[in-house]
mmCIF file with all atom_site columns, C-alpha atoms in Angstrom:
data_model
loop_
_atom_site.group_PDB
_atom_site.id
_atom_site.type_symbol
_atom_site.label_atom_id
_atom_site.label_alt_id
_atom_site.label_comp_id
_atom_site.label_asym_id
_atom_site.label_entity_id
_atom_site.label_seq_id
_atom_site.pdbx_PDB_ins_code
_atom_site.Cartn_x
_atom_site.Cartn_y
_atom_site.Cartn_z
_atom_site.occupancy
_atom_site.B_iso_or_equiv
_atom_site.pdbx_formal_charge
_atom_site.auth_seq_id
_atom_site.auth_comp_id
_atom_site.auth_asym_id
_atom_site.auth_atom_id
_atom_site.pdbx_PDB_model_num
ATOM 1   C CA . ASP B 1 1   ? 8.035   -30.320 63.721 1.00 68.00 ? 24  ASP B CA 1
ATOM 2   C CA . THR B 1 2   ? 5.622   -27.731 65.130 1.00 66.00 ? 25  THR B CA 1
ATOM 3   C CA . ALA B 1 3   ? 3.461   -26.465 62.177 1.00 92.00 ? 26  ALA B CA 1
ATOM 4   C CA . VAL B 1 4   ? -0.075  -26.362 60.766 1.00 95.00 ? 27  VAL B CA 1
ATOM 5   C CA . SER B 1 5   ? -0.632  -29.478 58.496 1.00 95.00 ? 28  SER B CA 1
ATOM 6   C CA . GLN B 1 6   ? -3.479  -30.187 55.433 1.00 95.00 ? 29  GLN B CA 1
ATOM 7   C CA . THR B 1 7   ? -4.566  -33.217 54.553 1.00 96.00 ? 30  THR B CA 1
ATOM 8   C CA . PRO B 1 8   ? -5.021  -34.309 51.733 1.00 96.00 ? 31  PRO B CA 1
ATOM 9   C CA . LYS B 1 9   ? -2.393  -32.611 49.644 1.00 94.00 ? 32  LYS B CA 1
ATOM 10  C CA . TYR B 1 10  ? -4.301  -32.880 46.056 1.00 96.00 ? 33  TYR B CA 1
ATOM 11  C CA . LEU B 1 11  ? -7.979  -33.612 45.615 1.00 97.00 ? 34  LEU B CA 1
ATOM 12  C CA . VAL B 1 12  ? -9.903  -34.479 42.777 1.00 97.00 ? 35  VAL B CA 1
ATOM 13  C CA . THR B 1 13  ? -13.069 -35.097 42.667 1.00 97.00 ? 36  THR B CA 1
ATOM 14  C CA . GLN B 1 14  ? -16.683 -35.456 40.712 1.00 97.00 ? 37  GLN B CA 1
ATOM 15  C CA . MET B 1 15  ? -19.051 -32.998 40.613 1.00 97.00 ? 38  MET B CA 1
ATOM 16  C CA . GLY B 1 16  ? -21.603 -33.701 43.803 1.00 97.00 ? 39  GLY B CA 1
ATOM 17  C CA . ASN B 1 17  ? -19.424 -35.859 45.359 1.00 97.00 ? 40  ASN B CA 1
ATOM 18  C CA . ASP B 1 18  ? -19.265 -35.011 49.439 1.00 97.00 ? 41  ASP B CA 1
ATOM 19  C CA . LYS B 1 19  ? -15.210 -34.676 50.974 1.00 97.00 ? 42  LYS B CA 1
ATOM 20  C CA . SER B 1 20  ? -13.662 -33.652 53.373 1.00 97.00 ? 43  SER B CA 1
ATOM 21  C CA . ILE B 1 21  ? -10.236 -31.621 54.344 1.00 98.00 ? 44  ILE B CA 1
ATOM 22  C CA . LYS B 1 22  ? -8.816  -32.041 57.949 1.00 97.00 ? 45  LYS B CA 1
ATOM 23  C CA . CYS B 1 23  ? -6.426  -29.828 59.359 1.00 97.00 ? 46  CYS B CA 1
ATOM 24  C CA . GLU B 1 24  ? -4.482  -29.768 62.568 1.00 97.00 ? 47  GLU B CA 1
ATOM 25  C CA . GLN B 1 25  ? -2.081  -27.190 64.099 1.00 96.00 ? 48  GLN B CA 1
ATOM 26  C CA . ASN B 1 26  ? 0.382   -28.359 66.974 1.00 95.00 ? 49  ASN B CA 1
ATOM 27  C CA . LEU B 1 27  ? 2.038   -25.162 68.015 1.00 93.00 ? 50  LEU B CA 1
ATOM 28  C CA . GLY B 1 28  ? -0.968  -24.497 70.569 1.00 92.00 ? 51  GLY B CA 1
ATOM 29  C CA . HIS B 1 29  ? -2.865  -21.650 69.064 1.00 91.00 ? 52  HIS B CA 1
ATOM 30  C CA . ASP B 1 30  ? -6.265  -20.702 70.555 1.00 89.00 ? 53  ASP B CA 1
ATOM 31  C CA . THR B 1 31  ? -7.572  -20.137 66.734 1.00 89.00 ? 54  THR B CA 1
ATOM 32  C CA . MET B 1 32  ? -7.800  -21.689 63.278 1.00 92.00 ? 55  MET B CA 1
ATOM 33  C CA . TYR B 1 33  ? -8.880  -20.631 59.866 1.00 92.00 ? 56  TYR B CA 1
ATOM 34  C CA . TRP B 1 34  ? -10.286 -21.667 56.402 1.00 94.00 ? 57  TRP B CA 1
ATOM 35  C CA . TYR B 1 35  ? -9.488  -19.714 53.583 1.00 93.00 ? 58  TYR B CA 1
ATOM 36  C CA . LYS B 1 36  ? -10.242 -20.281 49.736 1.00 94.00 ? 59  LYS B CA 1
ATOM 37  C CA . GLN B 1 37  ? -7.524  -19.122 47.262 1.00 93.00 ? 60  GLN B CA 1
ATOM 38  C CA . ASP B 1 38  ? -9.417  -19.195 43.792 1.00 88.00 ? 61  ASP B CA 1
ATOM 39  C CA . SER B 1 39  ? -7.762  -18.968 40.728 1.00 81.00 ? 62  SER B CA 1
ATOM 40  C CA . LYS B 1 40  ? -7.266  -15.013 40.275 1.00 78.00 ? 63  LYS B CA 1
ATOM 41  C CA . LYS B 1 41  ? -5.298  -16.343 43.977 1.00 79.00 ? 64  LYS B CA 1
ATOM 42  C CA . PHE B 1 42  ? -7.328  -14.125 46.049 1.00 85.00 ? 65  PHE B CA 1
ATOM 43  C CA . LEU B 1 43  ? -7.330  -15.540 49.422 1.00 87.00 ? 66  LEU B CA 1
ATOM 44  C CA . LYS B 1 44  ? -10.477 -15.212 51.212 1.00 88.00 ? 67  LYS B CA 1
ATOM 45  C CA . ILE B 1 45  ? -11.614 -16.237 54.322 1.00 88.00 ? 68  ILE B CA 1
ATOM 46  C CA . MET B 1 46  ? -14.169 -18.540 55.287 1.00 90.00 ? 69  MET B CA 1
ATOM 47  C CA . PHE B 1 47  ? -14.419 -19.870 58.019 1.00 89.00 ? 70  PHE B CA 1
ATOM 48  C CA . SER B 1 48  ? -12.641 -19.124 61.901 1.00 88.00 ? 71  SER B CA 1
ATOM 49  C CA . TYR B 1 49  ? -12.787 -21.148 64.828 1.00 87.00 ? 72  TYR B CA 1
ATOM 50  C CA . ASN B 1 50  ? -11.843 -20.054 68.685 1.00 85.00 ? 73  ASN B CA 1
ATOM 51  C CA . ASN B 1 51  ? -10.854 -22.799 70.600 1.00 81.00 ? 74  ASN B CA 1
ATOM 52  C CA . LYS B 1 52  ? -13.416 -25.182 69.192 1.00 80.00 ? 75  LYS B CA 1
ATOM 53  C CA . GLU B 1 53  ? -15.902 -21.902 68.883 1.00 82.00 ? 76  GLU B CA 1
ATOM 54  C CA . LEU B 1 54  ? -17.319 -20.896 65.506 1.00 83.00 ? 77  LEU B CA 1
ATOM 55  C CA . ILE B 1 55  ? -16.517 -16.688 65.372 1.00 79.00 ? 78  ILE B CA 1
ATOM 56  C CA . ILE B 1 56  ? -16.241 -15.927 61.725 1.00 74.00 ? 79  ILE B CA 1
ATOM 57  C CA . ASN B 1 57  ? -18.759 -17.233 59.016 1.00 73.00 ? 80  ASN B CA 1
ATOM 58  C CA . GLU B 1 58  ? -19.075 -15.462 56.047 1.00 76.00 ? 81  GLU B CA 1
ATOM 59  C CA . THR B 1 59  ? -21.169 -16.019 53.179 1.00 74.00 ? 82  THR B CA 1
ATOM 60  C CA . VAL B 1 60  ? -19.942 -19.205 51.929 1.00 85.00 ? 83  VAL B CA 1
ATOM 61  C CA . PRO B 1 61  ? -22.659 -21.711 50.724 1.00 89.00 ? 84  PRO B CA 1
ATOM 62  C CA . ASN B 1 62  ? -24.237 -24.261 53.284 1.00 90.00 ? 85  ASN B CA 1
ATOM 63  C CA . ARG B 1 63  ? -22.886 -26.810 51.539 1.00 95.00 ? 86  ARG B CA 1
ATOM 64  C CA . PHE B 1 64  ? -19.478 -25.856 53.675 1.00 94.00 ? 87  PHE B CA 1
ATOM 65  C CA . SER B 1 65  ? -18.971 -27.239 56.717 1.00 93.00 ? 88  SER B CA 1
ATOM 66  C CA . PRO B 1 66  ? -16.330 -26.739 59.502 1.00 92.00 ? 89  PRO B CA 1
ATOM 67  C CA . LYS B 1 67  ? -15.835 -29.314 62.417 1.00 93.00 ? 90  LYS B CA 1
ATOM 68  C CA . SER B 1 68  ? -13.605 -28.496 65.319 1.00 92.00 ? 91  SER B CA 1
ATOM 69  C CA . PRO B 1 69  ? -13.472 -31.441 67.540 1.00 91.00 ? 92  PRO B CA 1
ATOM 70  C CA . ASP B 1 70  ? -10.573 -29.827 69.361 1.00 91.00 ? 93  ASP B CA 1
ATOM 71  C CA . LYS B 1 71  ? -8.898  -26.464 69.205 1.00 89.00 ? 94  LYS B CA 1
ATOM 72  C CA . ALA B 1 72  ? -5.814  -28.507 67.749 1.00 94.00 ? 95  ALA B CA 1
ATOM 73  C CA . HIS B 1 73  ? -7.934  -29.782 64.702 1.00 95.00 ? 96  HIS B CA 1
ATOM 74  C CA . LEU B 1 74  ? -10.103 -27.301 62.216 1.00 95.00 ? 97  LEU B CA 1
ATOM 75  C CA . ASN B 1 75  ? -11.586 -29.909 59.149 1.00 96.00 ? 98  ASN B CA 1
ATOM 76  C CA . LEU B 1 76  ? -13.927 -28.916 56.149 1.00 96.00 ? 99  LEU B CA 1
ATOM 77  C CA . HIS B 1 77  ? -16.789 -30.886 55.331 1.00 97.00 ? 100 HIS B CA 1
ATOM 78  C CA . ILE B 1 78  ? -18.031 -30.021 51.227 1.00 96.00 ? 101 ILE B CA 1
ATOM 79  C CA . ASN B 1 79  ? -21.182 -31.818 50.314 1.00 96.00 ? 102 ASN B CA 1
ATOM 80  C CA . SER B 1 80  ? -22.705 -31.806 46.809 1.00 97.00 ? 103 SER B CA 1
ATOM 81  C CA . LEU B 1 81  ? -19.077 -30.798 44.861 1.00 97.00 ? 104 LEU B CA 1
ATOM 82  C CA . GLU B 1 82  ? -19.640 -28.089 42.206 1.00 97.00 ? 105 GLU B CA 1
ATOM 83  C CA . LEU B 1 83  ? -17.494 -27.455 39.419 1.00 96.00 ? 106 LEU B CA 1
ATOM 84  C CA . GLY B 1 84  ? -16.582 -23.554 41.180 1.00 94.00 ? 107 GLY B CA 1
ATOM 85  C CA . ASP B 1 85  ? -15.888 -24.771 44.725 1.00 95.00 ? 108 ASP B CA 1
ATOM 86  C CA . SER B 1 86  ? -12.231 -26.150 42.636 1.00 96.00 ? 109 SER B CA 1
ATOM 87  C CA . ALA B 1 87  ? -9.799  -23.954 44.529 1.00 95.00 ? 110 ALA B CA 1
ATOM 88  C CA . VAL B 1 88  ? -6.579  -24.165 46.819 1.00 96.00 ? 111 VAL B CA 1
ATOM 89  C CA . TYR B 1 89  ? -8.196  -24.013 50.339 1.00 97.00 ? 112 TYR B CA 1
ATOM 90  C CA . PHE B 1 90  ? -5.673  -22.861 53.298 1.00 96.00 ? 113 PHE B CA 1
ATOM 91  C CA . CYS B 1 91  ? -6.074  -23.558 57.124 1.00 96.00 ? 114 CYS B CA 1
ATOM 92  C CA . ALA B 1 92  ? -4.461  -21.663 58.990 1.00 94.00 ? 115 ALA B CA 1
ATOM 93  C CA . SER B 1 93  ? -4.195  -20.986 62.972 1.00 92.00 ? 116 SER B CA 1
ATOM 94  C CA . SER B 1 94  ? -2.899  -17.746 65.143 1.00 90.00 ? 117 SER B CA 1
ATOM 95  C CA . PRO B 1 95  ? -2.621  -17.349 69.367 1.00 87.00 ? 118 PRO B CA 1
ATOM 96  C CA . LYS B 1 96  ? -5.050  -16.236 71.722 1.00 74.00 ? 119 LYS B CA 1
ATOM 97  C CA . ASP B 1 97  ? -3.019  -13.137 71.439 1.00 70.00 ? 120 ASP B CA 1
ATOM 98  C CA . ARG B 1 98  ? -4.088  -10.677 69.221 1.00 64.00 ? 121 ARG B CA 1
ATOM 99  C CA . GLY B 1 99  ? -0.538  -9.550  68.310 1.00 68.00 ? 122 GLY B CA 1
ATOM 100 C CA . GLY B 1 100 ? 0.577   -13.298 67.152 1.00 76.00 ? 123 GLY B CA 1
ATOM 101 C CA . GLY B 1 101 ? 0.899   -13.337 63.717 1.00 86.00 ? 124 GLY B CA 1
ATOM 102 C CA . TYR B 1 102 ? -0.792  -16.525 61.408 1.00 90.00 ? 125 TYR B CA 1
ATOM 103 C CA . THR B 1 103 ? 0.855   -19.876 60.559 1.00 92.00 ? 126 THR B CA 1
ATOM 104 C CA . PHE B 1 104 ? -0.454  -21.769 57.194 1.00 93.00 ? 127 PHE B CA 1
ATOM 105 C CA . GLY B 1 105 ? -1.539  -24.984 56.118 1.00 94.00 ? 128 GLY B CA 1
ATOM 106 C CA . SER B 1 106 ? 0.727   -26.207 52.589 1.00 93.00 ? 129 SER B CA 1
ATOM 107 C CA . GLY B 1 107 ? -2.947  -25.910 50.972 1.00 95.00 ? 130 GLY B CA 1
ATOM 108 C CA . THR B 1 108 ? -5.750  -28.618 49.654 1.00 96.00 ? 131 THR B CA 1
ATOM 109 C CA . ARG B 1 109 ? -5.880  -28.044 45.676 1.00 96.00 ? 132 ARG B CA 1
ATOM 110 C CA . LEU B 1 110 ? -9.167  -28.935 45.278 1.00 97.00 ? 133 LEU B CA 1
ATOM 111 C CA . THR B 1 111 ? -10.595 -30.284 41.697 1.00 97.00 ? 134 THR B CA 1
ATOM 112 C CA . VAL B 1 112 ? -13.850 -31.041 41.229 1.00 97.00 ? 135 VAL B CA 1
ATOM 113 C CA . VAL B 1 113 ? -14.442 -32.498 37.361 1.00 97.00 ? 136 VAL B CA 1
ATOM 114 C CA . LYS K 2 1   ? -14.828 -2.775  56.020 1.00 79.00 ? 28  LYS K CA 1
ATOM 115 C CA . GLN K 2 2   ? -11.185 -2.922  56.483 1.00 85.00 ? 29  GLN K CA 1
ATOM 116 C CA . GLU K 2 3   ? -9.951  -3.073  53.081 1.00 89.00 ? 30  GLU K CA 1
ATOM 117 C CA . VAL K 2 4   ? -6.480  -3.658  51.976 1.00 94.00 ? 31  VAL K CA 1
ATOM 118 C CA . THR K 2 5   ? -4.375  -3.035  48.679 1.00 96.00 ? 32  THR K CA 1
ATOM 119 C CA . GLN K 2 6   ? -1.674  -4.079  47.529 1.00 96.00 ? 33  GLN K CA 1
ATOM 120 C CA . ILE K 2 7   ? 0.560   -2.075  44.766 1.00 93.00 ? 34  ILE K CA 1
ATOM 121 C CA . PRO K 2 8   ? 2.092   -2.586  42.405 1.00 92.00 ? 35  PRO K CA 1
ATOM 122 C CA . ALA K 2 9   ? 0.111   -5.775  41.597 1.00 94.00 ? 36  ALA K CA 1
ATOM 123 C CA . ALA K 2 10  ? 3.522   -7.137  39.356 1.00 96.00 ? 37  ALA K CA 1
ATOM 124 C CA . LEU K 2 11  ? 6.951   -5.948  39.215 1.00 96.00 ? 38  LEU K CA 1
ATOM 125 C CA . SER K 2 12  ? 9.949   -7.133  37.790 1.00 97.00 ? 39  SER K CA 1
ATOM 126 C CA . VAL K 2 13  ? 13.478  -5.993  38.272 1.00 97.00 ? 40  VAL K CA 1
ATOM 127 C CA . PRO K 2 14  ? 16.588  -7.240  37.231 1.00 97.00 ? 41  PRO K CA 1
ATOM 128 C CA . GLU K 2 15  ? 18.782  -9.124  40.085 1.00 97.00 ? 42  GLU K CA 1
ATOM 129 C CA . GLY K 2 16  ? 21.076  -6.953  42.662 1.00 97.00 ? 43  GLY K CA 1
ATOM 130 C CA . GLU K 2 17  ? 18.359  -3.990  42.304 1.00 97.00 ? 44  GLU K CA 1
ATOM 131 C CA . ASN K 2 18  ? 16.598  -3.146  45.449 1.00 97.00 ? 45  ASN K CA 1
ATOM 132 C CA . LEU K 2 19  ? 12.711  -2.696  45.674 1.00 96.00 ? 46  LEU K CA 1
ATOM 133 C CA . VAL K 2 20  ? 9.783   -1.356  47.929 1.00 97.00 ? 47  VAL K CA 1
ATOM 134 C CA . LEU K 2 21  ? 6.412   -3.266  48.028 1.00 97.00 ? 48  LEU K CA 1
ATOM 135 C CA . ASN K 2 22  ? 3.772   -1.325  49.117 1.00 97.00 ? 49  ASN K CA 1
ATOM 136 C CA . CYS K 2 23  ? 0.623   -2.131  51.219 1.00 97.00 ? 50  CYS K CA 1
ATOM 137 C CA . SER K 2 24  ? -2.006  -0.423  52.441 1.00 97.00 ? 51  SER K CA 1
ATOM 138 C CA . PHE K 2 25  ? -5.303  -0.767  54.878 1.00 95.00 ? 52  PHE K CA 1
ATOM 139 C CA . THR K 2 26  ? -8.058  1.835   55.229 1.00 93.00 ? 53  THR K CA 1
ATOM 140 C CA . ASP K 2 27  ? -8.555  0.947   59.417 1.00 88.00 ? 54  ASP K CA 1
ATOM 141 C CA . SER K 2 28  ? -5.384  2.101   61.007 1.00 86.00 ? 55  SER K CA 1
ATOM 142 C CA . ALA K 2 29  ? -6.959  0.303   64.024 1.00 85.00 ? 56  ALA K CA 1
ATOM 143 C CA . ILE K 2 30  ? -5.139  -3.024  64.328 1.00 86.00 ? 57  ILE K CA 1
ATOM 144 C CA . TYR K 2 31  ? -3.160  -5.397  65.880 1.00 85.00 ? 58  TYR K CA 1
ATOM 145 C CA . ASN K 2 32  ? -0.440  -5.910  63.871 1.00 89.00 ? 59  ASN K CA 1
ATOM 146 C CA . LEU K 2 33  ? 0.216   -6.524  59.816 1.00 93.00 ? 60  LEU K CA 1
ATOM 147 C CA . GLN K 2 34  ? 1.601   -9.968  58.523 1.00 94.00 ? 61  GLN K CA 1
ATOM 148 C CA . TRP K 2 35  ? 4.071   -10.196 55.087 1.00 96.00 ? 62  TRP K CA 1
ATOM 149 C CA . PHE K 2 36  ? 3.864   -12.879 53.714 1.00 96.00 ? 63  PHE K CA 1
ATOM 150 C CA . ARG K 2 37  ? 5.675   -14.831 50.696 1.00 96.00 ? 64  ARG K CA 1
ATOM 151 C CA . GLN K 2 38  ? 3.743   -17.447 48.669 1.00 94.00 ? 65  GLN K CA 1
ATOM 152 C CA . ASP K 2 39  ? 5.902   -19.795 45.686 1.00 93.00 ? 66  ASP K CA 1
ATOM 153 C CA . PRO K 2 40  ? 3.326   -21.296 42.969 1.00 88.00 ? 67  PRO K CA 1
ATOM 154 C CA . GLY K 2 41  ? 1.528   -23.749 43.768 1.00 84.00 ? 68  GLY K CA 1
ATOM 155 C CA . LYS K 2 42  ? 2.727   -23.466 47.830 1.00 87.00 ? 69  LYS K CA 1
ATOM 156 C CA . GLY K 2 43  ? 1.893   -22.469 50.710 1.00 88.00 ? 70  GLY K CA 1
ATOM 157 C CA . LEU K 2 44  ? 1.812   -19.079 52.471 1.00 92.00 ? 71  LEU K CA 1
ATOM 158 C CA . THR K 2 45  ? 5.828   -18.673 54.577 1.00 93.00 ? 72  THR K CA 1
ATOM 159 C CA . SER K 2 46  ? 5.386   -15.521 57.086 1.00 93.00 ? 73  SER K CA 1
ATOM 160 C CA . LEU K 2 47  ? 8.092   -13.059 56.691 1.00 96.00 ? 74  LEU K CA 1
ATOM 161 C CA . LEU K 2 48  ? 7.790   -10.665 59.289 1.00 95.00 ? 75  LEU K CA 1
ATOM 162 C CA . LEU K 2 49  ? 5.347   -9.323  61.229 1.00 93.00 ? 76  LEU K CA 1
ATOM 163 C CA . ILE K 2 50  ? 4.839   -6.136  62.693 1.00 93.00 ? 77  ILE K CA 1
ATOM 164 C CA . GLN K 2 51  ? 2.880   -5.281  65.927 1.00 89.00 ? 78  GLN K CA 1
ATOM 165 C CA . SER K 2 52  ? 1.390   -2.085  66.390 1.00 88.00 ? 79  SER K CA 1
ATOM 166 C CA . SER K 2 53  ? 3.754   -0.497  68.749 1.00 90.00 ? 80  SER K CA 1
ATOM 167 C CA . GLN K 2 54  ? 6.312   -1.008  66.041 1.00 92.00 ? 81  GLN K CA 1
ATOM 168 C CA . ARG K 2 55  ? 7.752   0.986   63.195 1.00 93.00 ? 82  ARG K CA 1
ATOM 169 C CA . GLU K 2 56  ? 10.048  -1.269  61.500 1.00 94.00 ? 83  GLU K CA 1
ATOM 170 C CA . GLN K 2 57  ? 11.002  -5.384  61.463 1.00 94.00 ? 84  GLN K CA 1
ATOM 171 C CA . THR K 2 58  ? 13.678  -7.125  59.695 1.00 95.00 ? 85  THR K CA 1
ATOM 172 C CA . SER K 2 59  ? 14.945  -10.593 58.739 1.00 94.00 ? 86  SER K CA 1
ATOM 173 C CA . GLY K 2 60  ? 17.994  -10.461 56.671 1.00 96.00 ? 87  GLY K CA 1
ATOM 174 C CA . ARG K 2 61  ? 17.282  -8.396  53.020 1.00 97.00 ? 88  ARG K CA 1
ATOM 175 C CA . LEU K 2 62  ? 13.973  -8.109  54.241 1.00 97.00 ? 89  LEU K CA 1
ATOM 176 C CA . ASN K 2 63  ? 12.922  -4.417  56.202 1.00 97.00 ? 90  ASN K CA 1
ATOM 177 C CA . ALA K 2 64  ? 8.953   -4.097  56.701 1.00 97.00 ? 91  ALA K CA 1
ATOM 178 C CA . SER K 2 65  ? 7.651   -0.722  58.093 1.00 97.00 ? 92  SER K CA 1
ATOM 179 C CA . LEU K 2 66  ? 4.944   0.257   59.602 1.00 96.00 ? 93  LEU K CA 1
ATOM 180 C CA . ASP K 2 67  ? 2.729   3.819   59.241 1.00 95.00 ? 94  ASP K CA 1
ATOM 181 C CA . LYS K 2 68  ? -0.690  3.172   60.883 1.00 92.00 ? 95  LYS K CA 1
ATOM 182 C CA . SER K 2 69  ? -1.461  6.764   61.018 1.00 91.00 ? 96  SER K CA 1
ATOM 183 C CA . SER K 2 70  ? -1.220  7.236   56.687 1.00 94.00 ? 97  SER K CA 1
ATOM 184 C CA . GLY K 2 71  ? -2.045  3.379   57.325 1.00 95.00 ? 98  GLY K CA 1
ATOM 185 C CA . ARG K 2 72  ? 0.615   1.761   54.842 1.00 96.00 ? 99  ARG K CA 1
ATOM 186 C CA . SER K 2 73  ? 3.376   -0.818  55.337 1.00 97.00 ? 100 SER K CA 1
ATOM 187 C CA . THR K 2 74  ? 5.843   -1.366  52.762 1.00 97.00 ? 101 THR K CA 1
ATOM 188 C CA . LEU K 2 75  ? 8.518   -4.174  52.459 1.00 97.00 ? 102 LEU K CA 1
ATOM 189 C CA . TYR K 2 76  ? 11.787  -3.296  51.253 1.00 97.00 ? 103 TYR K CA 1
ATOM 190 C CA . ILE K 2 77  ? 14.287  -6.176  49.763 1.00 97.00 ? 104 ILE K CA 1
ATOM 191 C CA . ALA K 2 78  ? 17.567  -5.765  49.166 1.00 97.00 ? 105 ALA K CA 1
ATOM 192 C CA . ALA K 2 79  ? 19.837  -6.654  46.349 1.00 97.00 ? 106 ALA K CA 1
ATOM 193 C CA . SER K 2 80  ? 17.705  -8.822  44.971 1.00 97.00 ? 107 SER K CA 1
ATOM 194 C CA . GLN K 2 81  ? 17.738  -12.411 43.497 1.00 97.00 ? 108 GLN K CA 1
ATOM 195 C CA . PRO K 2 82  ? 16.176  -14.539 41.231 1.00 97.00 ? 109 PRO K CA 1
ATOM 196 C CA . GLY K 2 83  ? 15.284  -16.843 44.504 1.00 97.00 ? 110 GLY K CA 1
ATOM 197 C CA . ASP K 2 84  ? 13.354  -13.810 45.920 1.00 97.00 ? 111 ASP K CA 1
ATOM 198 C CA . SER K 2 85  ? 10.514  -13.950 42.377 1.00 97.00 ? 112 SER K CA 1
ATOM 199 C CA . ALA K 2 86  ? 6.844   -14.733 44.525 1.00 97.00 ? 113 ALA K CA 1
ATOM 200 C CA . THR K 2 87  ? 4.300   -13.373 45.138 1.00 96.00 ? 114 THR K CA 1
ATOM 201 C CA . TYR K 2 88  ? 4.146   -11.590 48.272 1.00 97.00 ? 115 TYR K CA 1
ATOM 202 C CA . LEU K 2 89  ? 0.846   -10.705 50.632 1.00 96.00 ? 116 LEU K CA 1
ATOM 203 C CA . CYS K 2 90  ? 0.202   -8.634  53.054 1.00 96.00 ? 117 CYS K CA 1
ATOM 204 C CA . ALA K 2 91  ? -2.484  -9.232  55.977 1.00 93.00 ? 118 ALA K CA 1
ATOM 205 C CA . VAL K 2 92  ? -4.042  -7.171  58.221 1.00 90.00 ? 119 VAL K CA 1
ATOM 206 C CA . PRO K 2 93  ? -6.396  -8.925  61.494 1.00 80.00 ? 120 PRO K CA 1
ATOM 207 C CA . ASN K 2 94  ? -9.301  -6.747  61.943 1.00 69.00 ? 121 ASN K CA 1
ATOM 208 C CA . THR K 2 95  ? -10.195 -5.697  65.472 1.00 61.00 ? 122 THR K CA 1
ATOM 209 C CA . ASN K 2 96  ? -12.950 -8.233  65.903 1.00 57.00 ? 123 ASN K CA 1
ATOM 210 C CA . ALA K 2 97  ? -11.476 -11.285 66.506 1.00 52.00 ? 124 ALA K CA 1
ATOM 211 C CA . GLY K 2 98  ? -11.082 -13.962 64.325 1.00 57.00 ? 125 GLY K CA 1
ATOM 212 C CA . LYS K 2 99  ? -10.370 -12.587 61.236 1.00 69.00 ? 126 LYS K CA 1
ATOM 213 C CA . SER K 2 100 ? -7.775  -11.090 58.748 1.00 80.00 ? 127 SER K CA 1
ATOM 214 C CA . THR K 2 101 ? -8.149  -9.457  55.808 1.00 87.00 ? 128 THR K CA 1
ATOM 215 C CA . PHE K 2 102 ? -5.186  -9.864  52.949 1.00 91.00 ? 129 PHE K CA 1
ATOM 216 C CA . GLY K 2 103 ? -4.023  -7.717  49.980 1.00 93.00 ? 130 GLY K CA 1
ATOM 217 C CA . ASP K 2 104 ? -4.450  -9.467  46.449 1.00 92.00 ? 131 ASP K CA 1
ATOM 218 C CA . GLY K 2 105 ? -0.273  -9.441  46.322 1.00 95.00 ? 132 GLY K CA 1
ATOM 219 C CA . THR K 2 106 ? 2.457   -8.453  44.415 1.00 97.00 ? 133 THR K CA 1
ATOM 220 C CA . THR K 2 107 ? 4.061   -10.718 42.045 1.00 96.00 ? 134 THR K CA 1
ATOM 221 C CA . LEU K 2 108 ? 7.551   -10.397 42.315 1.00 97.00 ? 135 LEU K CA 1
ATOM 222 C CA . THR K 2 109 ? 10.147  -11.250 39.181 1.00 97.00 ? 136 THR K CA 1
ATOM 223 C CA . VAL K 2 110 ? 13.855  -10.866 39.768 1.00 97.00 ? 137 VAL K CA 1
ATOM 224 C CA . LYS K 2 111 ? 15.504  -11.559 36.348 1.00 97.00 ? 138 LYS K CA 1
ATOM 225 C CA . PRO K 2 112 ? 19.039  -12.775 36.494 1.00 95.00 ? 139 PRO K CA 1
#
């Protein structure tokens, strides 16, 4: 199936831990994104990569570090997790053609306890 | 800075009713506008993508229109069904590469 896939789907961890979320797309898209959806369901962009190059870095704590080993993968590493990091994190991708739409992964629900 | 507003925030209708969801954006220099559906605890499913050169797109009972000059898009749902209950979001890619602004969504409840 052509898709954007994220792992894990659920992640429960203690404060202070370091964790990673992985994302892969097999759509041949050039641009990948990380979005955060908070408890109020608002969706905000965190990062955007175009062909492995960081192009958007919103005001996100530097505890969050994206890594793109190739244009089909965009991972998110979070250091020193805090309670406020609890949210659903969505990966998405879009084609190089700016007229192309977004395809989203199913999300990773992160709970920091 | 692009701002996207969706009104109403929540809508409850009886089954069978036709309804319209609204999306407004402040910067009309857009490439396209995309409507998504999100079910509780799930990801975003793309419903319709309208290119900036288009006026509308249709898929089944859904019809999305786009008026760039007025900064508006509407999502029309015909003959609503309980299975249409979800949150509907619109997204507008900014002219800067690699960023799309989402509205806060309209949560639709269709009662049997």
